[in-house]
XYZ file of C-alpha atoms in Angstrom:
684
model
C 38.310 -34.037 -144.915
C 37.696 -30.379 -145.396
C 39.472 -28.389 -148.141
C 42.773 -27.077 -146.956
C 43.211 -29.646 -144.420
C 46.443 -31.730 -144.482
C 48.022 -34.465 -142.487
C 50.205 -33.645 -139.548
C 52.377 -36.207 -137.699
C 51.838 -34.987 -134.224
C 55.271 -33.536 -133.398
C 54.821 -29.858 -133.234
C 52.027 -27.836 -131.325
C 49.770 -25.985 -133.618
C 48.127 -23.758 -130.990
C 48.944 -22.127 -127.784
C 47.259 -22.550 -124.402
C 44.263 -20.441 -124.050
C 43.851 -17.554 -121.565
C 40.392 -16.938 -120.319
C 39.478 -13.190 -120.100
C 35.578 -13.245 -119.667
C 34.315 -14.516 -116.329
C 30.389 -14.760 -116.557
C 30.412 -17.294 -113.741
C 32.312 -15.108 -111.286
C 31.149 -15.802 -107.708
C 29.641 -19.137 -108.642
C 33.047 -21.073 -108.556
C 36.675 -20.832 -107.435
C 39.603 -21.396 -109.652
C 41.839 -24.421 -108.857
C 45.291 -25.441 -110.038
C 45.971 -26.292 -113.741
C 45.348 -29.922 -114.655
C 47.837 -31.885 -116.660
C 47.137 -35.458 -117.841
C 50.173 -37.365 -116.303
C 49.725 -40.224 -118.736
C 49.397 -38.124 -121.884
C 51.602 -39.716 -124.621
C 53.891 -37.896 -127.077
C 55.593 -38.697 -130.381
C 54.032 -39.391 -133.767
C 50.196 -39.697 -133.467
C 49.871 -42.992 -135.083
C 52.596 -44.566 -132.775
C 51.346 -43.283 -129.457
C 48.921 -46.092 -128.597
C 51.151 -48.895 -129.742
C 54.051 -47.408 -127.771
C 51.873 -47.151 -124.607
C 50.730 -50.684 -124.796
C 54.273 -51.934 -124.961
C 55.532 -49.744 -122.144
C 52.663 -50.512 -119.669
C 53.497 -53.104 -117.198
C 51.819 -56.485 -117.264
C 50.475 -58.803 -114.514
C 51.707 -62.301 -114.077
C 48.803 -64.632 -115.048
C 49.196 -66.440 -111.639
C 48.757 -63.004 -109.908
C 45.561 -62.247 -111.822
C 43.836 -64.811 -109.863
C 44.635 -62.911 -106.630
C 43.240 -59.617 -107.981
C 39.543 -58.441 -107.666
C 37.888 -55.981 -110.051
C 34.630 -54.333 -109.488
C 32.813 -53.109 -112.720
C 29.615 -51.071 -112.274
C 27.535 -51.093 -115.372
C 26.882 -53.914 -117.984
C 26.377 -51.906 -121.183
C 28.799 -52.089 -124.044
C 31.759 -50.675 -122.070
C 31.032 -52.543 -118.815
C 29.998 -55.852 -120.412
C 32.941 -55.859 -122.798
C 35.355 -54.995 -120.041
C 33.903 -57.652 -117.675
C 34.174 -60.287 -120.513
C 37.750 -59.292 -121.432
C 39.184 -59.000 -117.957
C 37.404 -62.151 -116.771
C 38.921 -64.033 -119.748
C 42.294 -62.697 -118.777
C 42.005 -64.516 -115.429
C 41.058 -61.613 -112.969
C 38.160 -62.005 -110.474
C 35.481 -59.717 -111.713
C 32.442 -58.527 -109.810
C 29.845 -57.117 -112.180
C 26.994 -54.826 -111.001
C 23.908 -53.579 -112.641
C 20.561 -52.165 -111.385
C 18.619 -54.024 -114.196
C 17.270 -57.520 -113.760
C 19.676 -58.648 -116.487
C 22.891 -57.306 -117.932
C 21.306 -57.375 -121.353
C 18.811 -54.728 -120.296
C 21.541 -52.004 -120.135
C 20.648 -48.900 -122.119
C 23.238 -49.783 -124.904
C 20.553 -52.040 -126.270
C 18.506 -49.015 -127.442
C 21.138 -47.860 -129.829
C 19.819 -48.110 -133.336
C 21.845 -46.737 -136.229
C 25.275 -48.299 -136.351
C 28.919 -48.299 -135.261
C 31.791 -46.487 -137.075
C 35.051 -48.095 -138.126
C 37.745 -46.981 -140.641
C 37.679 -50.138 -142.633
C 37.341 -48.222 -145.973
C 35.255 -51.118 -147.443
C 33.628 -48.616 -149.833
C 36.998 -47.391 -151.173
C 35.822 -43.789 -150.687
C 38.894 -42.460 -149.079
C 38.460 -43.430 -145.430
C 41.436 -44.100 -143.066
C 42.243 -44.007 -139.369
C 43.321 -40.360 -139.831
C 40.207 -39.422 -141.617
C 37.947 -40.843 -138.762
C 40.264 -39.165 -136.327
C 39.826 -35.796 -138.039
C 36.108 -36.063 -138.568
C 35.652 -36.906 -134.900
C 37.933 -33.940 -133.686
C 36.074 -31.650 -136.065
C 32.722 -33.042 -135.169
C 33.480 -32.363 -131.510
C 34.265 -28.804 -132.388
C 38.046 -29.040 -131.511
C 37.233 -29.661 -127.721
C 38.525 -33.244 -127.355
C 41.976 -34.760 -126.835
C 43.680 -35.706 -129.966
C 45.656 -38.691 -128.432
C 42.366 -40.351 -127.208
C 40.595 -39.721 -130.422
C 43.277 -41.116 -132.621
C 43.370 -44.209 -130.394
C 39.652 -44.653 -130.784
C 39.912 -44.425 -134.676
C 42.822 -46.878 -134.612
C 41.051 -49.524 -132.736
C 37.786 -49.094 -134.488
C 38.648 -51.764 -137.007
C 39.422 -54.364 -134.338
C 35.950 -53.865 -132.895
C 34.249 -54.984 -136.162
C 36.516 -58.162 -136.397
C 35.782 -58.976 -132.744
C 32.086 -58.615 -133.212
C 31.859 -60.528 -136.427
C 33.765 -63.290 -134.698
C 31.144 -63.209 -131.946
C 28.390 -63.657 -134.610
C 26.924 -60.177 -134.530
C 24.698 -60.123 -137.619
C 25.834 -57.024 -139.476
C 24.038 -56.096 -142.604
C 25.739 -57.419 -145.718
C 25.629 -56.540 -149.381
C 24.246 -59.065 -151.894
C 27.650 -60.686 -152.414
C 28.094 -61.308 -148.683
C 30.502 -58.383 -147.809
C 29.728 -56.281 -144.766
C 27.687 -53.223 -145.731
C 28.218 -49.583 -144.670
C 26.008 -46.547 -144.546
C 26.675 -42.824 -143.985
C 26.056 -40.826 -140.895
C 26.208 -37.060 -140.077
C 29.232 -34.963 -140.286
C 31.248 -37.080 -142.718
C 31.558 -37.513 -146.443
C 32.343 -41.281 -146.350
C 30.399 -44.454 -145.575
C 31.886 -46.046 -142.622
C 28.978 -47.079 -140.412
C 28.418 -50.731 -139.848
C 24.750 -51.625 -138.879
C 22.286 -54.321 -138.109
C 19.088 -52.707 -139.355
C 17.882 -50.351 -136.782
C 18.981 -52.526 -133.837
C 22.714 -52.312 -133.874
C 23.047 -51.560 -130.176
C 20.996 -54.691 -129.332
C 23.085 -56.934 -131.382
C 26.388 -55.647 -130.172
C 25.175 -55.827 -126.484
C 24.166 -59.395 -126.959
C 27.677 -60.172 -128.285
C 29.295 -58.632 -125.212
C 26.582 -60.284 -122.956
C 27.328 -63.749 -124.370
C 31.103 -63.109 -123.948
C 30.426 -62.112 -120.333
C 28.178 -64.923 -119.638
C 30.779 -67.432 -120.872
C 33.103 -65.991 -118.095
C 30.278 -66.302 -115.532
C 30.118 -70.003 -116.422
C 33.884 -70.208 -116.202
C 33.929 -68.725 -112.678
C 35.820 -65.520 -113.284
C 32.832 -63.149 -113.389
C 30.228 -62.897 -110.583
C 27.091 -61.030 -111.384
C 25.146 -58.794 -109.017
C 21.910 -57.796 -110.755
C 19.282 -55.517 -109.286
C 22.122 -53.709 -107.333
C 22.533 -49.953 -107.360
C 25.788 -48.343 -106.302
C 25.193 -45.684 -103.642
C 28.769 -44.668 -102.866
C 32.407 -45.264 -103.508
C 34.713 -46.682 -100.769
C 38.065 -44.991 -100.671
C 40.869 -46.466 -98.300
C 44.162 -44.560 -98.002
C 43.455 -42.559 -101.123
C 42.593 -45.473 -103.308
C 39.288 -46.729 -104.579
C 38.705 -50.092 -102.932
C 35.008 -50.854 -103.371
C 31.462 -49.737 -103.392
C 28.405 -49.488 -101.234
C 25.473 -50.948 -103.169
C 21.753 -51.463 -102.261
C 20.092 -54.652 -103.099
C 17.122 -53.324 -104.861
C 14.939 -56.358 -104.177
C 15.453 -56.644 -100.379
C 16.524 -53.166 -99.581
C 19.702 -54.497 -97.918
C 22.739 -52.080 -98.076
C 25.874 -54.007 -98.795
C 29.559 -53.412 -99.156
C 31.701 -54.934 -101.875
C 35.502 -54.654 -101.910
C 38.139 -55.016 -104.601
C 41.478 -53.982 -105.685
C 40.234 -51.557 -108.343
C 36.814 -50.083 -109.378
C 35.566 -49.423 -112.861
C 32.583 -47.298 -113.524
C 30.816 -47.810 -116.818
C 27.369 -46.496 -115.878
C 26.463 -44.377 -119.035
C 25.266 -40.791 -119.277
C 23.183 -38.353 -117.356
C 20.724 -37.210 -120.025
C 17.769 -37.799 -117.756
C 18.726 -34.784 -115.825
C 16.343 -33.106 -118.493
C 13.520 -35.447 -117.360
C 12.483 -35.905 -121.027
C 15.173 -37.624 -122.966
C 15.649 -40.816 -125.171
C 17.562 -42.431 -122.250
C 15.933 -45.393 -120.465
C 13.857 -44.354 -117.481
C 16.352 -45.741 -114.948
C 19.355 -44.219 -116.493
C 21.062 -41.943 -113.927
C 24.187 -40.214 -112.734
C 24.474 -41.635 -109.267
C 27.572 -43.865 -109.478
C 29.473 -41.121 -111.287
C 28.095 -38.366 -108.999
C 28.735 -40.110 -105.779
C 32.375 -40.748 -106.984
C 32.470 -36.805 -107.841
C 31.420 -36.104 -104.224
C 34.365 -38.223 -103.160
C 36.762 -36.206 -105.120
C 36.621 -37.417 -108.648
C 36.504 -34.464 -111.209
C 33.439 -33.949 -113.370
C 34.587 -32.736 -116.822
C 32.669 -30.495 -119.250
C 29.194 -31.296 -117.759
C 27.531 -28.689 -120.015
C 28.291 -30.632 -123.092
C 25.051 -32.462 -123.815
C 23.860 -33.750 -127.192
C 20.488 -32.932 -128.667
C 19.578 -35.582 -131.281
C 17.652 -34.064 -134.189
C 15.550 -37.063 -135.060
C 13.247 -38.059 -132.234
C 9.472 -38.364 -132.152
C 8.144 -35.074 -131.026
C 6.622 -34.159 -127.586
C 2.809 -34.436 -127.647
C 1.931 -32.994 -124.351
C 2.695 -32.592 -120.507
C 1.715 -36.137 -119.930
C 4.938 -37.670 -121.328
C 7.767 -39.035 -119.224
C 9.910 -40.423 -122.201
C 10.938 -39.496 -125.648
C 11.730 -41.972 -128.459
C 14.731 -41.851 -130.846
C 14.385 -42.300 -134.532
C 17.861 -43.200 -135.788
C 20.102 -40.778 -137.503
C 20.485 -43.339 -140.346
C 17.024 -42.273 -141.545
C 18.643 -39.087 -142.842
C 20.646 -41.187 -145.299
C 17.314 -41.623 -147.209
C 15.022 -39.175 -145.653
C 14.784 -35.486 -146.652
C 14.040 -32.968 -143.824
C 11.622 -30.161 -144.643
C 9.038 -27.760 -143.525
C 6.411 -25.720 -145.335
C 7.722 -22.355 -146.822
C 4.575 -20.720 -145.517
C 3.330 -20.836 -141.935
C -0.213 -21.047 -143.139
C 0.477 -24.466 -144.655
C 1.678 -26.034 -141.481
C -1.721 -27.612 -140.471
C -2.145 -29.086 -144.030
C -1.799 -32.694 -144.856
C 1.922 -32.781 -145.929
C 1.091 -34.763 -148.909
C -1.161 -31.906 -150.174
C 1.863 -29.398 -150.019
C 3.394 -29.203 -153.435
C 7.195 -29.446 -154.011
C 7.585 -25.736 -154.658
C 5.993 -24.917 -151.364
C 8.515 -26.995 -149.346
C 11.764 -25.777 -147.738
C 14.376 -28.523 -147.549
C 16.262 -26.242 -145.165
C 19.244 -28.541 -144.381
C 19.982 -28.974 -148.040
C 19.448 -25.316 -148.599
C 21.749 -24.074 -145.680
C 24.399 -26.732 -145.914
C 24.667 -28.039 -149.520
C 27.851 -30.046 -149.122
C 26.506 -32.253 -146.338
C 22.723 -31.646 -146.860
C 20.658 -33.774 -144.462
C 23.767 -35.338 -143.046
C 25.140 -32.413 -141.091
C 26.206 -32.946 -137.503
C 23.562 -33.445 -134.854
C 24.075 -30.125 -133.099
C 23.673 -28.220 -136.326
C 20.558 -30.088 -137.619
C 18.899 -29.697 -134.168
C 19.456 -25.931 -133.998
C 18.244 -25.557 -137.552
C 14.958 -27.466 -136.807
C 14.418 -25.408 -133.686
C 14.881 -22.139 -135.712
C 12.370 -23.205 -138.280
C 9.906 -23.902 -135.555
C 10.670 -20.652 -133.851
C 9.652 -18.940 -137.131
C 6.250 -20.452 -136.918
C 6.923 -23.202 -139.517
C 6.883 -26.204 -137.248
C 4.441 -29.041 -138.011
C 2.214 -31.484 -136.043
C -0.018 -30.798 -133.156
C 0.191 -27.597 -131.203
C 1.660 -27.947 -127.585
C 1.707 -25.591 -124.768
C 5.069 -23.811 -123.989
C 5.693 -21.746 -121.058
C 7.305 -18.230 -122.022
C 9.948 -16.489 -120.098
C 7.287 -14.013 -118.872
C 5.143 -16.796 -117.468
C 2.626 -16.808 -120.168
C 1.762 -19.962 -122.253
C 2.047 -20.084 -126.069
C 0.901 -22.824 -128.395
C 3.689 -24.025 -130.674
C 4.198 -26.662 -133.258
C 7.506 -28.513 -132.447
C 8.117 -30.733 -135.351
C 9.671 -30.996 -138.870
C 9.124 -33.606 -141.572
C 11.487 -36.478 -142.450
C 10.252 -37.571 -145.783
C 11.165 -41.031 -147.368
C 8.989 -40.575 -150.492
C 11.912 -39.724 -152.773
C 13.919 -42.771 -151.508
C 10.928 -45.120 -151.804
C 10.414 -43.939 -155.470
C 14.042 -44.327 -156.188
C 14.797 -47.671 -154.406
C 11.481 -49.247 -153.865
C 9.591 -49.858 -150.682
C 11.189 -53.157 -150.130
C 14.748 -51.791 -149.936
C 13.674 -49.068 -147.408
C 11.851 -51.755 -145.446
C 14.923 -53.951 -145.500
C 17.080 -51.109 -144.024
C 14.660 -49.561 -141.397
C 11.703 -51.825 -140.983
C 11.917 -51.982 -137.078
C 12.379 -48.200 -136.849
C 9.426 -47.443 -139.049
C 7.223 -50.073 -137.380
C 8.059 -48.529 -134.035
C 7.143 -45.031 -135.424
C 3.788 -46.290 -136.647
C 2.985 -47.893 -133.262
C 3.779 -44.756 -131.398
C 2.153 -42.051 -133.766
C -0.464 -44.094 -135.565
C 0.886 -42.800 -138.920
C 2.319 -44.942 -141.744
C 5.796 -43.489 -142.535
C 5.782 -45.205 -145.884
C 2.729 -43.022 -146.941
C 2.948 -39.935 -144.789
C 6.189 -37.993 -143.923
C 7.458 -38.718 -140.446
C 7.498 -35.861 -137.830
C 10.669 -35.449 -135.871
C 12.115 -32.917 -133.381
C 15.330 -32.688 -131.398
C 15.517 -34.202 -128.005
C 18.211 -34.929 -125.408
C 20.054 -38.105 -126.370
C 23.688 -38.319 -125.160
C 26.184 -36.466 -122.999
C 29.834 -35.773 -123.923
C 30.608 -34.634 -120.438
C 31.525 -37.204 -117.629
C 34.117 -38.094 -115.116
C 37.565 -36.768 -116.023
C 40.042 -39.514 -116.869
C 43.647 -39.573 -117.966
C 44.831 -41.256 -121.236
C 44.600 -44.676 -119.377
C 41.008 -44.067 -118.354
C 41.870 -43.603 -114.558
C 40.112 -40.736 -112.805
C 42.056 -38.471 -110.531
C 41.072 -40.868 -107.727
C 43.709 -43.573 -107.648
C 42.272 -46.936 -108.549
C 39.018 -45.568 -109.991
C 38.639 -46.139 -113.733
C 35.863 -44.853 -115.979
C 34.768 -46.141 -119.318
C 32.206 -45.363 -122.090
C 29.704 -42.531 -121.917
C 30.427 -42.134 -118.185
C 33.686 -40.511 -118.998
C 34.430 -37.347 -120.959
C 37.368 -38.330 -123.018
C 36.643 -38.823 -126.747
C 33.802 -36.568 -128.124
C 34.536 -33.001 -127.204
C 31.522 -30.761 -127.495
C 29.544 -32.918 -129.864
C 29.573 -36.562 -130.668
C 29.215 -37.826 -134.238
C 26.638 -40.394 -134.951
C 27.483 -44.105 -134.586
C 30.470 -43.246 -132.348
C 28.934 -44.007 -128.957
C 29.033 -47.737 -129.742
C 32.498 -47.419 -131.085
C 33.857 -45.770 -127.832
C 31.961 -48.168 -125.512
C 33.384 -51.240 -127.267
C 36.818 -49.668 -127.770
C 37.046 -48.834 -124.042
C 35.796 -52.172 -122.918
C 37.557 -54.623 -125.197
C 40.752 -52.877 -126.131
C 41.680 -49.848 -124.173
C 40.841 -50.512 -120.435
C 42.233 -54.141 -120.538
C 45.579 -52.624 -121.802
C 45.842 -49.796 -119.300
C 44.364 -51.177 -116.011
C 47.303 -53.667 -116.067
C 49.774 -50.851 -115.281
C 47.948 -50.190 -112.162
C 47.272 -53.669 -111.168
C 50.950 -54.506 -111.676
C 51.561 -53.036 -108.226
C 49.214 -55.673 -106.658
C 48.145 -57.779 -104.887
C 47.136 -54.946 -102.586
C 46.609 -55.045 -98.796
C 43.489 -56.892 -98.094
C 40.643 -55.080 -96.279
C 37.324 -56.185 -95.011
C 34.139 -54.792 -93.796
C 35.492 -53.784 -90.382
C 37.903 -51.242 -91.901
C 36.997 -47.848 -90.557
C 36.748 -46.253 -93.984
C 34.420 -48.859 -95.042
C 32.205 -48.467 -91.944
C 32.285 -44.681 -92.336
C 31.005 -44.908 -96.003
C 28.386 -47.474 -95.110
C 27.070 -45.333 -92.148
C 26.916 -42.219 -94.414
C 24.924 -44.098 -96.991
C 22.370 -45.402 -94.370
C 21.968 -41.902 -92.875
C 21.266 -40.572 -96.284
C 18.530 -43.153 -96.910
C 17.091 -42.546 -93.554
C 16.910 -38.815 -94.221
C 15.213 -39.357 -97.474
C 12.553 -41.597 -95.835
C 11.993 -39.234 -92.932
C 11.215 -35.962 -94.727
C 7.573 -37.050 -95.339
C 6.662 -33.908 -97.267
C 3.906 -33.164 -99.727
C 5.654 -33.390 -103.176
C 6.300 -36.477 -105.126
C 9.788 -37.279 -106.501
C 8.405 -37.294 -109.897
C 7.027 -33.765 -109.662
C 10.417 -32.407 -108.519
C 12.242 -34.266 -111.354
C 9.826 -32.822 -113.816
C 10.296 -29.298 -112.661
C 14.020 -29.805 -112.822
C 13.845 -30.976 -116.395
C 11.835 -28.022 -117.358
C 14.400 -25.659 -115.892
C 17.244 -27.486 -117.612
C 15.489 -27.652 -121.050
C 14.476 -23.970 -120.963
C 17.790 -22.405 -119.711
C 20.520 -25.090 -120.321
C 19.035 -26.771 -123.525
C 19.650 -26.104 -127.164
C 20.317 -22.367 -126.534
C 21.841 -20.694 -123.485
C 22.235 -17.226 -122.312
C 23.940 -15.598 -119.341
C 20.708 -14.320 -117.879
C 18.963 -17.608 -118.373
C 21.697 -19.663 -116.784
C 21.904 -17.398 -113.779
C 18.121 -17.664 -113.501
C 18.360 -21.403 -113.662
C 20.985 -21.723 -110.947
C 18.779 -19.811 -108.634
C 15.648 -21.989 -109.465
C 17.740 -25.167 -109.033
C 19.020 -24.017 -105.612
C 15.377 -23.266 -104.516
C 14.359 -26.708 -105.815
C 17.066 -28.464 -103.846
C 15.758 -26.778 -100.696
C 12.255 -27.834 -101.684
C 13.380 -31.516 -102.217
C 15.206 -31.869 -98.871
C 12.369 -30.307 -96.925
C 9.232 -31.215 -98.811
C 9.622 -34.515 -100.789
C 7.581 -37.585 -99.905
C 9.181 -40.877 -100.466
C 6.680 -43.760 -100.178
C 7.122 -47.189 -98.911
C 9.932 -48.466 -96.678
C 13.678 -48.602 -97.097
C 14.027 -52.335 -96.243
C 12.251 -53.687 -99.261
C 11.684 -53.161 -102.962
C 11.060 -49.380 -103.327
C 11.175 -47.714 -106.711
C 10.229 -44.418 -105.113
C 13.283 -44.510 -102.948
C 15.433 -45.445 -105.936
C 14.207 -42.472 -107.888
C 14.646 -40.146 -104.884
C 18.310 -41.045 -104.705
C 18.821 -40.388 -108.333
C 16.832 -37.032 -108.402
C 18.820 -35.763 -105.430
C 21.935 -36.261 -107.473
C 20.386 -34.843 -110.723
C 19.589 -31.723 -108.817
C 23.293 -31.097 -107.750
C 24.451 -32.119 -111.271
C 22.021 -29.637 -112.890
C 23.414 -26.762 -110.991
C 26.997 -27.676 -111.932
C 25.996 -28.009 -115.596
C 24.578 -24.447 -115.587
C 27.676 -23.071 -113.865
C 29.914 -24.790 -116.474
C 27.677 -23.504 -119.323
C 27.790 -19.964 -117.642
C 31.520 -19.962 -117.471
C 32.142 -21.050 -121.043
C 31.137 -17.843 -122.818
C 31.516 -19.434 -126.362
C 29.529 -21.624 -128.566
C 30.953 -25.027 -129.412
C 29.199 -28.094 -130.644
C 26.193 -28.837 -128.379
C 26.980 -25.867 -126.266
C 25.360 -22.904 -127.839
C 25.627 -19.612 -126.035
C 23.369 -16.948 -127.833
C 26.062 -14.286 -126.984
C 28.588 -16.096 -129.144
C 27.353 -16.845 -132.843
C 28.383 -15.797 -136.340
C 26.263 -13.400 -138.400
C 24.330 -16.311 -139.951
C 23.632 -17.859 -136.545
C 26.387 -20.592 -136.414
C 28.322 -21.452 -133.376
C 31.306 -19.112 -132.668
C 34.199 -20.557 -130.651
C 36.784 -18.559 -128.757
C 39.887 -20.820 -128.922
C 41.990 -18.054 -127.266
C 39.937 -18.321 -124.154
C 38.266 -21.716 -123.939
C 40.516 -24.296 -125.601
C 40.489 -26.389 -122.414
C 38.798 -29.139 -120.584
C 36.749 -27.797 -117.608
C 37.380 -30.386 -114.794
C 35.159 -29.598 -111.799
C 36.004 -30.643 -108.187
C 33.268 -31.009 -105.622
C 33.251 -27.964 -103.348
C 31.297 -29.420 -100.429
C 27.616 -29.213 -99.510
C 27.780 -25.436 -99.118
C 30.942 -24.621 -101.083
C 31.394 -23.514 -104.651
C 32.853 -26.008 -107.128
C 36.545 -25.634 -108.038
C 37.477 -25.433 -111.716
C 40.626 -27.117 -112.896
C 41.588 -26.474 -116.539
C 43.385 -28.933 -118.776
C 44.857 -27.144 -121.947
C 43.902 -28.741 -125.238
C 47.037 -28.607 -127.279
C 47.029 -30.058 -130.878
C 49.917 -31.432 -132.790
C 48.246 -33.740 -135.345
C 45.665 -31.262 -136.645
C 44.919 -27.478 -136.555
C 41.981 -25.848 -134.896
C 39.667 -24.210 -137.518
C 36.160 -22.844 -137.713
C 33.842 -25.827 -138.400
C 31.922 -25.553 -141.713
C 29.522 -28.080 -143.210
C 28.292 -25.799 -145.973
């Protein structure tokens, strides 16, 4: 915990509601009513979740068999929720677009999962994990949600160990921990460089047990195309069978979205190629608020871009920064040398120099910007790649910095490094052709995660009654920047421990009125989906879906990426609006709608990415401050660090769909802290 920080019980507000004075986005949005979380708890911070669990109504086990739950997504949040709710006795329908639930993108997470077990006896606690997460998010998250996350973190480890997840252990058999960015303790549990895979297999096995028991029904290769709302309540989804092309309706008493993040709006990201925003965005178009969409995380340790041919980037776990040292040459003329020929005195270990307290383990947003600045100075390494400049010209730039394991290998031995990171380093060598045990790795920031998502209350219910949202698909826990190893923590916390304890309060009003496919609201939604698909197939223009997605990604990265300006964001909004017109008049979708058609799948997704991209830019334009992963060039300190404006922007920006031709509506939810104080973040 930072010097001067002290424990607060959560009884007295420490800040006042902000009042926005600047209005860079004037004309691009309309201001709506203030938003208040109706389920927000009060009282001592450490008692809020326990009290809420007790106060929430329960459902009679006999009634659970009469209630149907749809869960879209089978990653850590969706898979864990399906397993837990199925075991509780509800009828669960589980949907994923993959051919197996275990192919959900959670499987790609590498580094670890946080929990405040304090196994290292280095001063960790629930409150310290809470504070580190609030601070890491640059004081732009809800304190009650974050404390709950810290509180249940220890339960997650116990649950996963009981499932047989093979966490790394010390020589004596005790669970091992390592450090991640933005903290001064070791609280990250891991399974080499494949933690996400092992955790997902645990959740998958638990869910498959319920499939065998008959409480969970799986629908693989099904993609949600719209949300069905009946009398103001979410009552089902319209999904496309991706194998046959059939468009189907599925009805239930409650709908849960656990569909992950929207990083692929940037085209190049570490996300799986199929990751998309469609389920969340279609819910948004039906009235669900999209919160803080401009909060995107750029991960500092990814394999650099090598040219315009790429459609995917690869993550290298943040855990490598435990043992690797990040550096660039001090002189630009050394950048094309073999790094092994550059002497120690000619190297700039810039993170250690700029942030001596945290060194190479500063938060992701700070490490990413620092790497960018080194490359902007002309001290980047690796092959030169073409970059389009604002004036339209093309410039050759080196976009990479070194992550060097040499010191750790000398100190610990190659065997120890191999034991920790072998699959990561093997993957790096396969992709780059370079041996990371002998040559420093080259890394550069890339889009990895989004902190924005559907707005939810404390109980994970959106503003649409009966629609819940869990995991990365919601906005609730990470503020403007997520700490490393906290995504897995949130996904499993929501799926195993939070949602099963909050959704009961809603389901206690059931069983609800039964509806079938003949209901007018169901037919209306089904017809709208079919008309949209027919429209996409009928345009028959000249541009591929891929080319439009790639153009969108370039706009987003250039103007709404690591650094944003008012002028650039206004430019981006105009370009995206033109691109939307181009898409709906000149895209060519191959194949037919009534069979397997990956081009149609992508067209549906890109159409939503275009609309999301515009909202992200409007959100970023409105928020004239720098916080976490959102960096406005107009708002920085003298030494180039992010400068918040708590007096104006200490709020959640919840955006309401304004219609096809209308402006989005901004609803502000004030962030009031009682268990901590907002301070300028420092990792120096």
